[in-house]
Coordinates of C-alpha atoms and ligand atoms in Angstrom, one line a residue:
M5 CA 16.5 -15.2 33.0
L6 CA 13.1 -15.4 34.5
T7 CA 14.3 -12.0 36.7
Q8 CA 15.2 -10.5 33.6
V9 CA 12.0 -11.7 31.6
F10 CA 10.9 -10.0 34.8
I11 CA 12.4 -7.2 34.7
R12 CA 11.4 -6.7 31.3
L13 CA 8.1 -7.0 31.2
L14 CA 7.7 -4.5 34.4
L15 CA 9.7 -2.2 32.9
S16 CA 7.3 -2.4 29.0
A17 CA 4.6 -1.7 31.2
Y18 CA 5.9 1.1 33.1
I19 CA 7.0 2.7 29.9
S20 CA 3.6 2.1 28.4
L21 CA 1.7 3.5 31.3
I22 CA 3.6 6.5 31.1
A23 CA 3.1 6.9 27.9
L24 CA -0.6 6.7 28.8
Q25 CA -1.0 8.8 30.5
Q26 CA -1.8 11.0 28.5
T27 CA -4.1 9.5 26.2
H28 CA -6.9 7.6 28.0
A29 CA -7.3 4.5 26.6
A30 CA -9.6 4.2 23.7
N31 CA -12.2 2.0 22.4
I32 CA -11.0 1.0 18.9
L33 CA -12.6 -1.3 15.7
A34 CA -10.1 -2.4 13.2
I35 CA -11.6 -3.3 9.8
F36 CA -8.6 -5.4 7.5
P37 CA -11.0 -7.5 5.5
F38 CA -8.8 -8.8 3.1
P39 CA -7.8 -12.4 2.2
G40 CA -4.4 -11.3 1.3
P41 CA -2.1 -12.1 4.5
S42 CA 0.6 -9.7 4.0
Q43 CA -2.2 -6.8 4.4
Y44 CA -3.0 -8.5 7.3
I45 CA 0.5 -8.4 8.5
C46 CA 1.0 -5.4 7.3
V47 CA -0.6 -3.9 10.1
Q48 CA -1.1 -6.8 12.6
A49 CA 1.6 -5.9 15.3
Y50 CA 0.4 -1.9 14.7
L51 CA -2.7 -3.3 16.1
K52 CA -1.1 -5.4 18.7
A53 CA 1.0 -2.4 20.4
L54 CA -1.9 -0.4 20.7
A55 CA -3.6 -3.5 22.7
A56 CA -0.5 -3.4 24.4
R57 CA -0.6 -0.1 26.1
G58 CA -3.8 -0.4 26.4
H59 CA -6.3 -0.1 24.3
E60 CA -8.9 -2.1 23.6
V61 CA -9.0 -3.4 20.4
T62 CA -11.3 -5.5 18.0
V63 CA -10.1 -6.6 14.7
I64 CA -12.3 -7.6 12.1
S65 CA -10.7 -9.5 9.7
A66 CA -10.1 -12.8 8.2
F67 CA -7.1 -13.9 10.6
P68 CA -8.0 -14.4 14.0
Q69 CA -5.0 -15.0 16.8
K70 CA -4.6 -18.3 17.4
K71 CA -3.1 -17.6 21.2
S72 CA -5.6 -14.5 23.3
L73 CA -4.3 -11.9 23.3
Q74 CA -5.2 -8.4 26.3
N75 CA -7.1 -5.8 25.5
F76 CA -7.3 -7.7 22.2
R77 CA -11.0 -9.2 20.2
D78 CA -10.9 -10.7 17.1
I79 CA -14.1 -10.9 14.4
S80 CA -13.1 -13.4 12.5
I81 CA -14.6 -12.7 8.7
A82 CA -12.2 -16.2 7.7
E83 CA -15.1 -17.0 5.2
V84 CA -13.6 -14.6 2.9
L85 CA -10.5 -17.0 2.6
D86 CA -13.1 -19.2 0.3
G87 CA -12.0 -19.5 -3.1
Y88 CA -8.8 -16.8 -2.2
E89 CA -6.4 -19.1 -4.2
E90 CA -8.0 -19.4 -7.7
T91 CA -8.7 -15.4 -7.5
I92 CA -5.5 -15.2 -7.4
V93 CA -4.2 -17.5 -10.0
D94 CA -6.5 -15.7 -11.9
V95 CA -5.4 -12.7 -11.3
I96 CA -1.6 -13.4 -12.2
T97 CA -2.7 -16.0 -15.5
E98 CA -5.4 -13.3 -17.3
E99 CA -4.0 -10.6 -19.2
R100 CA -5.5 -7.3 -19.3
N101 CA -6.1 -3.6 -19.9
K102 CA -6.0 -0.6 -17.9
W103 CA -9.8 -0.6 -17.3
Q104 CA -10.5 -4.3 -16.6
E105 CA -8.0 -4.3 -14.3
L106 CA -9.7 -1.0 -12.6
N107 CA -12.5 -3.2 -12.5
L108 CA -10.7 -6.3 -11.5
Y109 CA -9.6 -3.9 -8.4
Y110 CA -13.1 -3.4 -8.1
D111 CA -14.6 -6.5 -7.7
F112 CA -12.2 -7.3 -5.1
F113 CA -13.0 -4.7 -3.0
T114 CA -16.8 -4.3 -3.7
G115 CA -16.1 -8.3 -2.6
G116 CA -14.0 -6.8 0.4
T117 CA -16.8 -4.7 1.8
L118 CA -19.7 -7.0 1.3
S119 CA -18.2 -9.7 3.2
V120 CA -17.8 -7.1 6.3
L121 CA -21.1 -6.0 6.2
K122 CA -22.8 -9.1 5.5
S123 CA -20.8 -11.2 8.2
A124 CA -23.4 -12.4 11.0
K125 CA -21.0 -11.3 13.1
V126 CA -20.5 -8.1 12.5
Q127 CA -24.0 -7.5 12.2
E128 CA -24.6 -8.5 15.9
L129 CA -21.5 -5.9 16.8
L130 CA -23.7 -3.1 14.7
Q131 CA -26.6 -4.0 16.8
S132 CA -25.2 -4.3 20.3
N133 CA -24.8 -1.0 21.9
E134 CA -21.5 -1.2 21.7
H135 CA -19.0 2.5 21.0
F136 CA -16.4 3.0 19.9
D137 CA -13.8 6.3 20.0
L138 CA -11.9 5.6 16.7
I139 CA -12.0 3.3 13.7
I140 CA -9.0 2.0 12.0
V141 CA -9.8 1.0 8.3
E142 CA -7.4 -0.4 5.6
A143 CA -7.8 2.8 3.6
I144 CA -8.5 1.1 0.1
Q145 CA -11.8 1.6 -1.5
L146 CA -14.4 0.4 1.5
D147 CA -15.8 3.4 2.0
A148 CA -19.6 1.5 3.1
I149 CA -16.9 0.6 6.2
Y150 CA -15.7 3.9 6.2
A151 CA -19.2 5.1 7.1
L152 CA -19.0 3.2 10.2
A153 CA -16.9 6.0 11.9
H154 CA -20.4 8.3 11.1
H155 CA -22.0 5.2 13.3
Y156 CA -20.2 5.8 15.9
N157 CA -19.1 9.2 15.4
A158 CA -16.1 7.8 16.2
L159 CA -12.4 9.2 14.7
L160 CA -11.3 7.4 11.5
I161 CA -8.0 6.8 10.6
G162 CA -6.9 4.7 7.1
V163 CA -4.1 2.5 6.7
S164 CA -2.5 1.9 3.2
T165 CA -0.8 -1.5 3.1
Y166 CA 1.3 0.4 0.0
G167 CA 1.6 4.2 0.1
T168 CA -0.9 6.6 -1.4
D169 CA -2.7 6.7 -4.7
P170 CA -5.1 9.0 -6.2
T171 CA -8.3 7.4 -4.0
I172 CA -6.4 7.5 -0.5
D173 CA -5.1 11.1 -1.7
E174 CA -8.7 12.1 -1.5
L175 CA -9.4 10.5 2.5
V176 CA -6.5 13.3 3.2
G177 CA -6.7 16.6 0.9
N178 CA -3.1 14.6 -0.4
T179 CA -1.4 16.2 -4.0
S180 CA 0.1 13.4 -5.3
P181 CA 1.5 15.3 -8.9
I182 CA 1.0 13.4 -11.5
S183 CA 4.6 14.7 -14.0
Y184 CA 6.7 12.4 -10.8
V185 CA 4.5 10.5 -9.1
P186 CA 3.2 7.4 -11.0
L187 CA 0.4 5.3 -10.0
P188 CA 1.5 2.4 -8.1
L189 CA 0.0 -0.1 -10.7
S190 CA 2.2 1.4 -13.0
Q191 CA 5.8 -0.1 -13.6
L192 CA 7.2 4.0 -13.8
S193 CA 9.6 5.8 -12.1
D194 CA 9.6 9.4 -10.5
R195 CA 11.4 10.0 -13.0
M196 CA 9.6 9.5 -16.3
N197 CA 10.5 10.8 -20.0
F198 CA 7.5 12.1 -22.0
W199 CA 5.8 8.9 -22.7
Q200 CA 5.7 8.0 -20.1
R201 CA 3.9 11.2 -18.0
L202 CA 1.5 10.6 -20.7
Q203 CA 0.4 7.5 -20.2
N204 CA 0.6 8.7 -16.2
L205 CA -1.7 11.0 -16.3
W206 CA -3.9 8.7 -19.1
H207 CA -3.9 6.2 -16.7
H208 CA -4.6 8.8 -13.8
L209 CA -8.1 10.4 -15.7
L210 CA -9.0 6.2 -15.9
H211 CA -8.3 6.0 -13.1
Q212 CA -10.6 9.2 -11.8
M213 CA -13.3 8.5 -13.7
H214 CA -13.3 5.1 -13.0
M215 CA -13.6 6.1 -9.2
H216 CA -16.4 8.2 -9.6
L217 CA -18.4 6.6 -12.3
F218 CA -18.9 3.0 -10.7
Y219 CA -16.6 2.7 -7.3
L220 CA -18.4 5.5 -5.0
P221 CA -21.5 5.1 -6.7
N222 CA -21.6 1.4 -5.6
Q223 CA -20.3 2.0 -2.0
A224 CA -23.2 4.7 -1.4
A225 CA -25.7 2.1 -2.7
I226 CA -24.4 -0.8 -0.5
H227 CA -23.8 2.0 2.3
K228 CA -27.5 2.3 1.8
Q229 CA -28.6 -1.0 1.9
Y230 CA -27.3 -1.5 4.9
F231 CA -28.0 1.0 6.9
P232 CA -31.0 2.4 5.3
N233 CA -31.7 5.3 8.1
S234 CA -28.1 6.2 8.3
T235 CA -27.8 10.4 7.5
A236 CA -23.8 10.1 6.9
D237 CA -23.3 10.8 3.4
I238 CA -20.1 9.0 1.9
Y239 CA -18.5 11.5 -0.3
A240 CA -18.5 13.5 3.3
V241 CA -17.0 10.5 5.3
R242 CA -14.5 10.0 3.0
K243 CA -13.0 13.9 4.0
N244 CA -12.8 13.1 7.5
F245 CA -10.2 10.5 8.2
S246 CA -8.1 12.2 10.9
L247 CA -5.2 10.1 9.7
V248 CA -3.5 8.3 7.1
L249 CA -0.4 6.1 8.1
L250 CA 0.9 4.9 4.6
N251 CA 3.6 1.6 3.9
Q252 CA 5.6 3.9 2.4
H253 CA 8.9 5.7 3.4
F254 CA 11.5 7.7 0.9
S255 CA 14.1 6.0 1.8
I256 CA 12.9 2.9 0.3
S257 CA 10.8 4.4 -2.9
F258 CA 11.5 8.1 -3.7
P259 CA 10.6 11.3 -2.0
R260 CA 7.2 13.2 -3.1
P261 CA 4.8 15.4 -0.8
Y262 CA 2.3 14.6 1.8
V263 CA 0.6 17.2 3.4
P264 CA 0.9 17.2 7.8
N265 CA -1.4 13.6 8.1
A266 CA -0.4 11.4 5.8
I267 CA 2.7 9.9 7.5
E268 CA 4.7 6.9 6.1
V269 CA 5.2 4.1 8.9
A270 CA 7.2 1.5 6.1
G271 CA 8.5 -1.5 7.9
M272 CA 5.4 -0.7 11.4
H273 CA 5.6 -5.1 10.6
I274 CA 9.1 -5.7 11.6
S275 CA 10.6 -6.7 15.1
Q276 CA 12.9 -4.9 16.1
R277 CA 14.6 -7.7 17.7
A278 CA 15.4 -11.0 15.9
G279 CA 14.0 -14.4 16.9
K280 CA 15.7 -17.4 17.6
L281 CA 15.8 -19.8 14.8
P282 CA 15.1 -23.5 14.9
T283 CA 18.2 -25.6 15.7
D284 CA 18.1 -27.5 12.2
I285 CA 17.4 -24.1 10.4
A286 CA 20.3 -22.2 12.2
N287 CA 22.1 -25.0 11.5
F288 CA 21.7 -25.1 7.7
I289 CA 22.4 -21.5 6.9
R290 CA 25.8 -21.9 9.8
D291 CA 26.9 -24.3 7.3
A292 CA 26.8 -22.8 4.1
K293 CA 30.5 -22.6 3.3
Q294 CA 29.6 -19.6 1.1
G295 CA 26.7 -18.4 2.3
A296 CA 22.8 -19.3 2.5
I297 CA 19.6 -17.8 0.3
Y298 CA 16.2 -17.3 1.0
F299 CA 13.4 -17.6 -1.6
S300 CA 10.0 -17.1 -0.8
L301 CA 7.8 -16.3 -3.6
G302 CA 5.0 -14.9 -0.5
S303 CA 2.0 -15.5 0.7
N304 CA -0.4 -15.2 -2.4
V305 CA 1.5 -17.5 -4.8
K306 CA 1.7 -21.5 -3.7
S307 CA 5.0 -22.5 -5.1
K308 CA 2.9 -26.2 -4.8
N309 CA 1.1 -24.5 -7.5
L310 CA 3.7 -23.8 -9.7
S311 CA 4.2 -25.6 -13.2
K312 CA 6.6 -29.0 -13.4
E313 CA 8.5 -27.1 -15.2
K314 CA 9.0 -24.1 -13.6
L315 CA 9.6 -26.4 -10.6
E316 CA 12.1 -28.4 -12.2
T317 CA 14.3 -25.5 -13.5
L318 CA 14.4 -24.1 -10.0
M319 CA 15.4 -27.4 -8.6
R320 CA 17.9 -27.5 -11.5
V321 CA 19.1 -24.4 -10.9
F322 CA 19.5 -24.6 -7.5
A323 CA 21.1 -28.1 -7.6
S324 CA 23.8 -26.6 -9.7
L325 CA 24.6 -23.8 -7.4
P326 CA 27.7 -24.1 -4.2
Y327 CA 24.7 -22.3 -1.9
N328 CA 21.9 -23.6 0.7
I329 CA 18.6 -23.0 -0.3
L330 CA 15.9 -22.5 2.1
W331 CA 12.8 -22.6 -0.1
K332 CA 9.3 -21.7 1.9
F333 CA 6.8 -24.4 -0.3
E334 CA 3.5 -24.9 1.1
A335 CA 3.7 -28.6 0.5
T336 CA 5.6 -31.4 2.6
E337 CA 7.2 -33.6 -0.3
L338 CA 9.0 -32.1 -3.0
P339 CA 10.8 -35.3 -5.8
N340 CA 13.7 -34.8 -6.1
K341 CA 14.6 -32.1 -3.8
P342 CA 18.9 -31.1 -3.9
P343 CA 20.5 -32.2 -0.9
N344 CA 21.7 -28.1 -0.3
V345 CA 17.8 -27.3 -0.7
Y346 CA 14.9 -26.7 2.8
I347 CA 11.7 -26.4 2.1
N348 CA 9.2 -25.2 4.6
K349 CA 5.9 -24.6 4.8
W350 CA 6.8 -20.9 6.5
F351 CA 9.9 -19.1 7.4
A352 CA 10.3 -16.6 10.5
Q353 CA 11.0 -14.7 7.2
S354 CA 12.0 -11.9 9.1
D355 CA 14.0 -13.4 11.5
I356 CA 15.9 -15.8 8.4
L357 CA 16.8 -12.5 7.1
A358 CA 18.7 -11.0 10.1
Q359 CA 21.2 -13.7 9.2
P360 CA 24.9 -12.5 8.2
N361 CA 25.2 -15.8 6.4
V362 CA 22.1 -15.1 4.4
K363 CA 23.2 -13.5 1.4
L364 CA 20.2 -12.9 -1.2
F365 CA 16.7 -13.3 -1.2
I366 CA 15.3 -14.3 -4.3
S367 CA 11.5 -12.8 -3.5
H368 CA 8.2 -11.9 -5.4
A369 CA 8.9 -8.5 -4.1
G370 CA 5.8 -7.4 -2.4
L371 CA 6.4 -4.4 -0.5
L372 CA 6.5 -5.8 2.8
S373 CA 9.4 -8.3 1.6
T374 CA 11.3 -5.7 0.4
T375 CA 11.0 -3.6 2.8
E376 CA 12.7 -6.5 5.2
A377 CA 14.9 -7.0 2.4
I378 CA 16.0 -3.3 3.0
H379 CA 15.7 -3.4 7.1
H380 CA 18.6 -6.4 6.6
A381 CA 20.3 -5.5 3.8
K382 CA 19.7 -8.2 1.6
P383 CA 20.2 -7.8 -1.8
L384 CA 17.0 -9.3 -4.1
V385 CA 16.6 -11.4 -6.9
G386 CA 12.5 -10.4 -8.0
M387 CA 10.7 -12.3 -9.2
P388 CA 6.9 -10.2 -9.4
V389 CA 3.8 -11.4 -10.3
F390 CA 1.1 -8.6 -9.6
F391 CA 0.0 -5.7 -8.1
D392 CA 2.8 -3.3 -6.9
Q393 CA 5.4 -5.6 -7.2
F394 CA 6.5 -4.3 -10.5
L395 CA 6.5 -1.3 -9.4
N396 CA 8.1 -2.6 -6.4
M397 CA 11.0 -4.3 -8.7
E398 CA 11.1 -1.0 -10.5
R399 CA 12.0 0.3 -7.7
I400 CA 14.9 -1.8 -7.1
K401 CA 16.3 -2.4 -10.6
R402 CA 17.3 1.8 -10.4
A403 CA 18.2 1.3 -6.7
G404 CA 20.8 -1.1 -7.9
I405 CA 19.5 -3.6 -5.1
G406 CA 19.0 -6.3 -7.1
V407 CA 18.1 -8.2 -10.3
F408 CA 14.8 -9.0 -12.4
V409 CA 13.5 -11.9 -13.3
D410 CA 10.7 -12.9 -15.0
Y411 CA 8.1 -14.8 -13.2
K412 CA 6.4 -16.1 -16.2
S413 CA 9.4 -17.1 -19.0
F414 CA 12.2 -17.5 -16.7
T415 CA 15.4 -20.1 -17.8
Y416 CA 17.5 -22.2 -16.5
D417 CA 20.1 -19.2 -17.4
E418 CA 18.5 -16.2 -16.5
L419 CA 17.5 -17.9 -12.9
R420 CA 21.0 -19.0 -12.5
S421 CA 23.0 -16.2 -13.7
A422 CA 20.2 -13.6 -12.2
I423 CA 21.5 -15.7 -8.7
V424 CA 25.4 -15.4 -8.9
E425 CA 25.3 -11.8 -10.3
V426 CA 23.9 -10.8 -7.5
M427 CA 25.5 -13.0 -5.0
E428 CA 29.0 -12.0 -6.7
N429 CA 29.1 -8.8 -7.3
P430 CA 29.5 -7.3 -4.4
K431 CA 28.3 -4.3 -5.5
Y432 CA 24.3 -4.9 -4.8
T433 CA 25.0 -6.0 -1.6
Q434 CA 27.0 -2.6 -0.9
T435 CA 24.3 -0.3 -2.7
I436 CA 21.4 -2.2 0.0
Q437 CA 23.2 -1.7 2.9
Q438 CA 24.1 2.4 2.4
M439 CA 19.6 2.1 1.6
S440 CA 19.5 0.2 4.7
R441 CA 21.4 3.2 6.7
R442 CA 19.6 5.8 5.0
Y443 CA 16.2 4.1 5.7
H444 CA 17.0 3.1 9.6
D445 CA 18.1 6.8 10.3
Q446 CA 15.1 7.8 11.3
P447 CA 14.1 10.1 14.2
M448 CA 11.5 6.9 15.1
K449 CA 11.2 3.6 14.6
P450 CA 7.8 3.1 12.0
L451 CA 6.0 1.1 15.5
D452 CA 6.6 4.1 17.5
K453 CA 5.5 6.6 14.9
A454 CA 2.3 5.0 14.0
I455 CA 1.1 4.5 17.7
F456 CA 2.3 8.1 18.0
W457 CA 0.5 9.3 15.7
T458 CA -3.1 7.5 16.1
E459 CA -2.8 8.7 20.1
Y460 CA -2.3 12.2 19.0
V461 CA -4.9 12.1 17.2
L462 CA -6.9 10.7 20.0
R463 CA -5.3 13.1 22.5
H464 CA -6.6 16.4 20.4
G465 CA -10.1 15.3 19.7
G466 CA -9.6 13.8 15.8
A467 CA -6.6 16.5 15.4
P468 CA -9.0 18.8 12.9
H469 CA -5.9 21.3 12.8
M470 CA -3.9 18.8 11.1
R471 CA -6.1 18.4 8.0
V472 CA -5.5 20.8 4.6
T473 CA -8.5 22.6 4.0
A474 CA -8.4 21.0 1.0
Q475 CA -11.1 18.6 2.5
E476 CA -13.4 21.5 2.4
L477 CA -13.0 23.3 -1.1
N478 CA -15.6 21.5 -4.4
F479 CA -13.4 20.4 -7.3
I480 CA -13.8 24.0 -8.8
Q481 CA -11.8 25.9 -5.8
Y482 CA -9.7 23.5 -5.8
H483 CA -8.5 23.5 -9.1
S484 CA -8.5 27.3 -8.8
L485 CA -11.0 26.9 -11.9
D486 CA -13.4 30.3 -10.9
T487 CA -10.2 32.4 -10.0
L488 CA -8.4 30.9 -13.0
L489 CA -11.7 32.1 -15.2
V490 CA -11.8 35.2 -13.8
L491 CA -8.0 35.9 -13.9
I492 CA -7.8 35.0 -17.8
G493 CA -11.0 36.8 -18.5
G494 CA -10.3 40.0 -17.1
A495 CA -6.4 39.2 -18.6
M496 CA -8.5 39.1 -21.7
L497 CA -10.1 42.2 -21.4
V498 CA -7.4 44.5 -20.6
L499 CA -5.2 42.8 -23.8
L500 CA -8.4 42.9 -26.1
M501 CA -9.3 46.4 -25.1
P502 CA -6.4 48.6 -26.8
S503 CA -6.9 45.8 -29.3
W504 CA -10.9 46.6 -30.7
F505 CA -9.8 50.3 -30.1
V506 CA -6.8 50.2 -32.3
Y507 CA -9.0 48.0 -34.5
R508 CA -12.0 50.1 -34.8
N509 CA -9.2 53.5 -35.3
V510 CA -7.6 51.7 -38.2
R511 CA -10.7 51.1 -39.5
R512 CA -11.7 54.1 -39.3
L513 CA -8.4 55.4 -41.5
L514 CA -8.8 53.1 -43.9
L515 CA -12.5 53.0 -44.4
G516 CA -12.9 56.5 -43.0
D517 CA -14.9 58.9 -45.8
C518 CA -14.8 56.2 -48.3
G519 CA -17.3 54.6 -46.0
K520 CA -19.2 57.5 -45.6
T521 CA -19.1 58.4 -49.1
K522 CA -21.0 54.5 -49.7
L523 CA -23.7 55.7 -47.5
K524 CA -24.6 58.7 -48.6
H525 CA -24.4 57.1 -52.6
N526 CA -27.3 54.8 -50.8
Ligands
LIG601 C1 -3.1 -26.2 -6.7 O1 -2.9 -27.5 -6.9 C2 -2.9 -28.3 -6.4 C3 -2.9 -29.4 -6.4 O2 -1.0 -29.6 -6.3 C4 -5.0 -28.2 -6.6 O3 -5.2 -29.5 -6.4 C5 -5.6 -27.2 -6.9 O4 -6.7 -26.7 -7.4 C6 -4.2 -26.1 -6.8 N1 -5.0 -24.4 -6.7 C7 -5.6 -23.5 -8.2 C8 -5.7 -22.3 -7.1 O5 -4.8 -24.0 -8.7
LIG602 C1 -35.1 2.2 9.8 O1 -36.3 3.4 10.1 C2 -37.4 2.4 11.0 C3 -38.6 3.4 11.0 O2 -38.4 4.1 12.2 C4 -37.5 1.1 11.2 O3 -38.3 0.4 11.4 C5 -36.2 0.3 10.9 O4 -36.1 -1.1 11.7 C6 -35.3 1.1 10.3 N1 -33.9 0.5 10.3 C7 -33.0 -0.2 10.6 C8 -32.0 -0.9 10.1 O5 -32.5 0.4 11.3
LIG603 C1 -16.2 14.2 11.0 O1 -15.7 14.0 12.1 C2 -16.1 14.7 13.1 C3 -15.4 14.4 14.1 O2 -13.7 14.1 14.0 C4 -17.9 14.6 12.8 O3 -18.2 15.0 14.6 C5 -18.3 14.7 11.7 O4 -19.6 14.3 12.0 C6 -17.4 14.1 11.3 N1 -18.1 14.6 9.8 C7 -19.0 13.6 9.4 C8 -20.0 14.3 7.7 O5 -19.5 12.5 9.2

């Protein structure tokens, strides 16, 4: 046993060494400022893997490691967690139109930007003489922070925890044709009818307007405030990304175009080796004669804050089912808990889903959870709550790998029949198994891919040869407005000239002598 562990350690150290031979160990600063735990879970394995390969990694986030790790330093901004639960409750309960929604996220992202720059510990780091070769930043409306790349004269990599949208596209000059690529916050799929395409176009325009009228000027102002002497132009910095890693993959969403330095890495957070479960949980799953169910509404929605009616409905449904249910529930007490329900504040979700006897995942349809469900081929009952979860749910429904239940208004019958449908109708499991096979059929594991491209960028000084020239063109050039104008102008001239001659000759024929006679009379 011990020798095995020892050999494995030696082996992994050796593999890291040969891999690093070509790439110099870099000093990396990673900034993931948001209080939503899933956004950090998405990148944690990636950042740790970089450290394990010999890079010096410094991470600014709200989630410092509990145990210290080699080559890994945390700069905690845990203060951003204050008031976060209230924000989430507000996001979930308030109805908003598109513009208000954009404002909401704008406030949220501005808060995220400021929480980094205001932090005394971050300021201390900035004042120090420490140098970084590479900045890895959450690609989500944080331009004043992107500018740190300029501050350190470092390379810049973005990680998007959901996929791409118009703001992220601009970082690498990516194209998302609005006719078949829906905005992540819409509930549209890639196949849109006329009205849906109209809606997508309209929302796209609102998005662009909001971005250029409010978000970017605001980020420029924040940058000016915190770096009064900086010569960086945040509009130039945001076009200077070497790479964006996108938590997406065509096998779990839909195919779409990407520029060469936009790389899909969905699933990079999932460990390839399932961990061992605690004995009582393993037994609870194994003892379920007709299968076990895992139920979690994610890290943002707290089950303990569900209304009394919702809790009561959930328990009545669970009690009526012949399955064992693991429920991620954040309190220690659940009065009247049915005997076939096991509650815990936290479960090793991926390890649970890896169990063959777990047959169904009742989920908020967050992207990480959805990806884990597909990774482990477990069908879903989805209860989306906010942000991109509705879009994920739309894909789940379309793909036929799960059934939707309305979180806001579900009844006993709706929830129960959804669970029974997915448990007893084999088509959901079969479909997600097929999807899972497609997702796993890749030349590289997602995490290896993320590491490969990160080090590729380091090896090739930012890999400018991978960037499309779109980044050097202005709006008019990019959209070919100047050349179009010349072409259309030319076409009009060519068309109009003969018409003009025809018109002149016809006019002369008709009016010909008459005109002259008139003139004479005058
Ligand atoms: C969640 O519920 C607890 C009581 O169980 C309450 O004190 C707290 O304010 C609630 N949180 C939110 C964000 O509503
Ligand atoms: C900006 O430059 C001025 C003049 O050189 C200097 O006094 C000031 O400390 C600098 N501010 C910062 C934040 O570096
Ligand atoms: C863009 O990045 C390169 C390094 O890859 C750097 O030399 C250059 O100054 C950056 N430009 C801007 C505008 O930040």
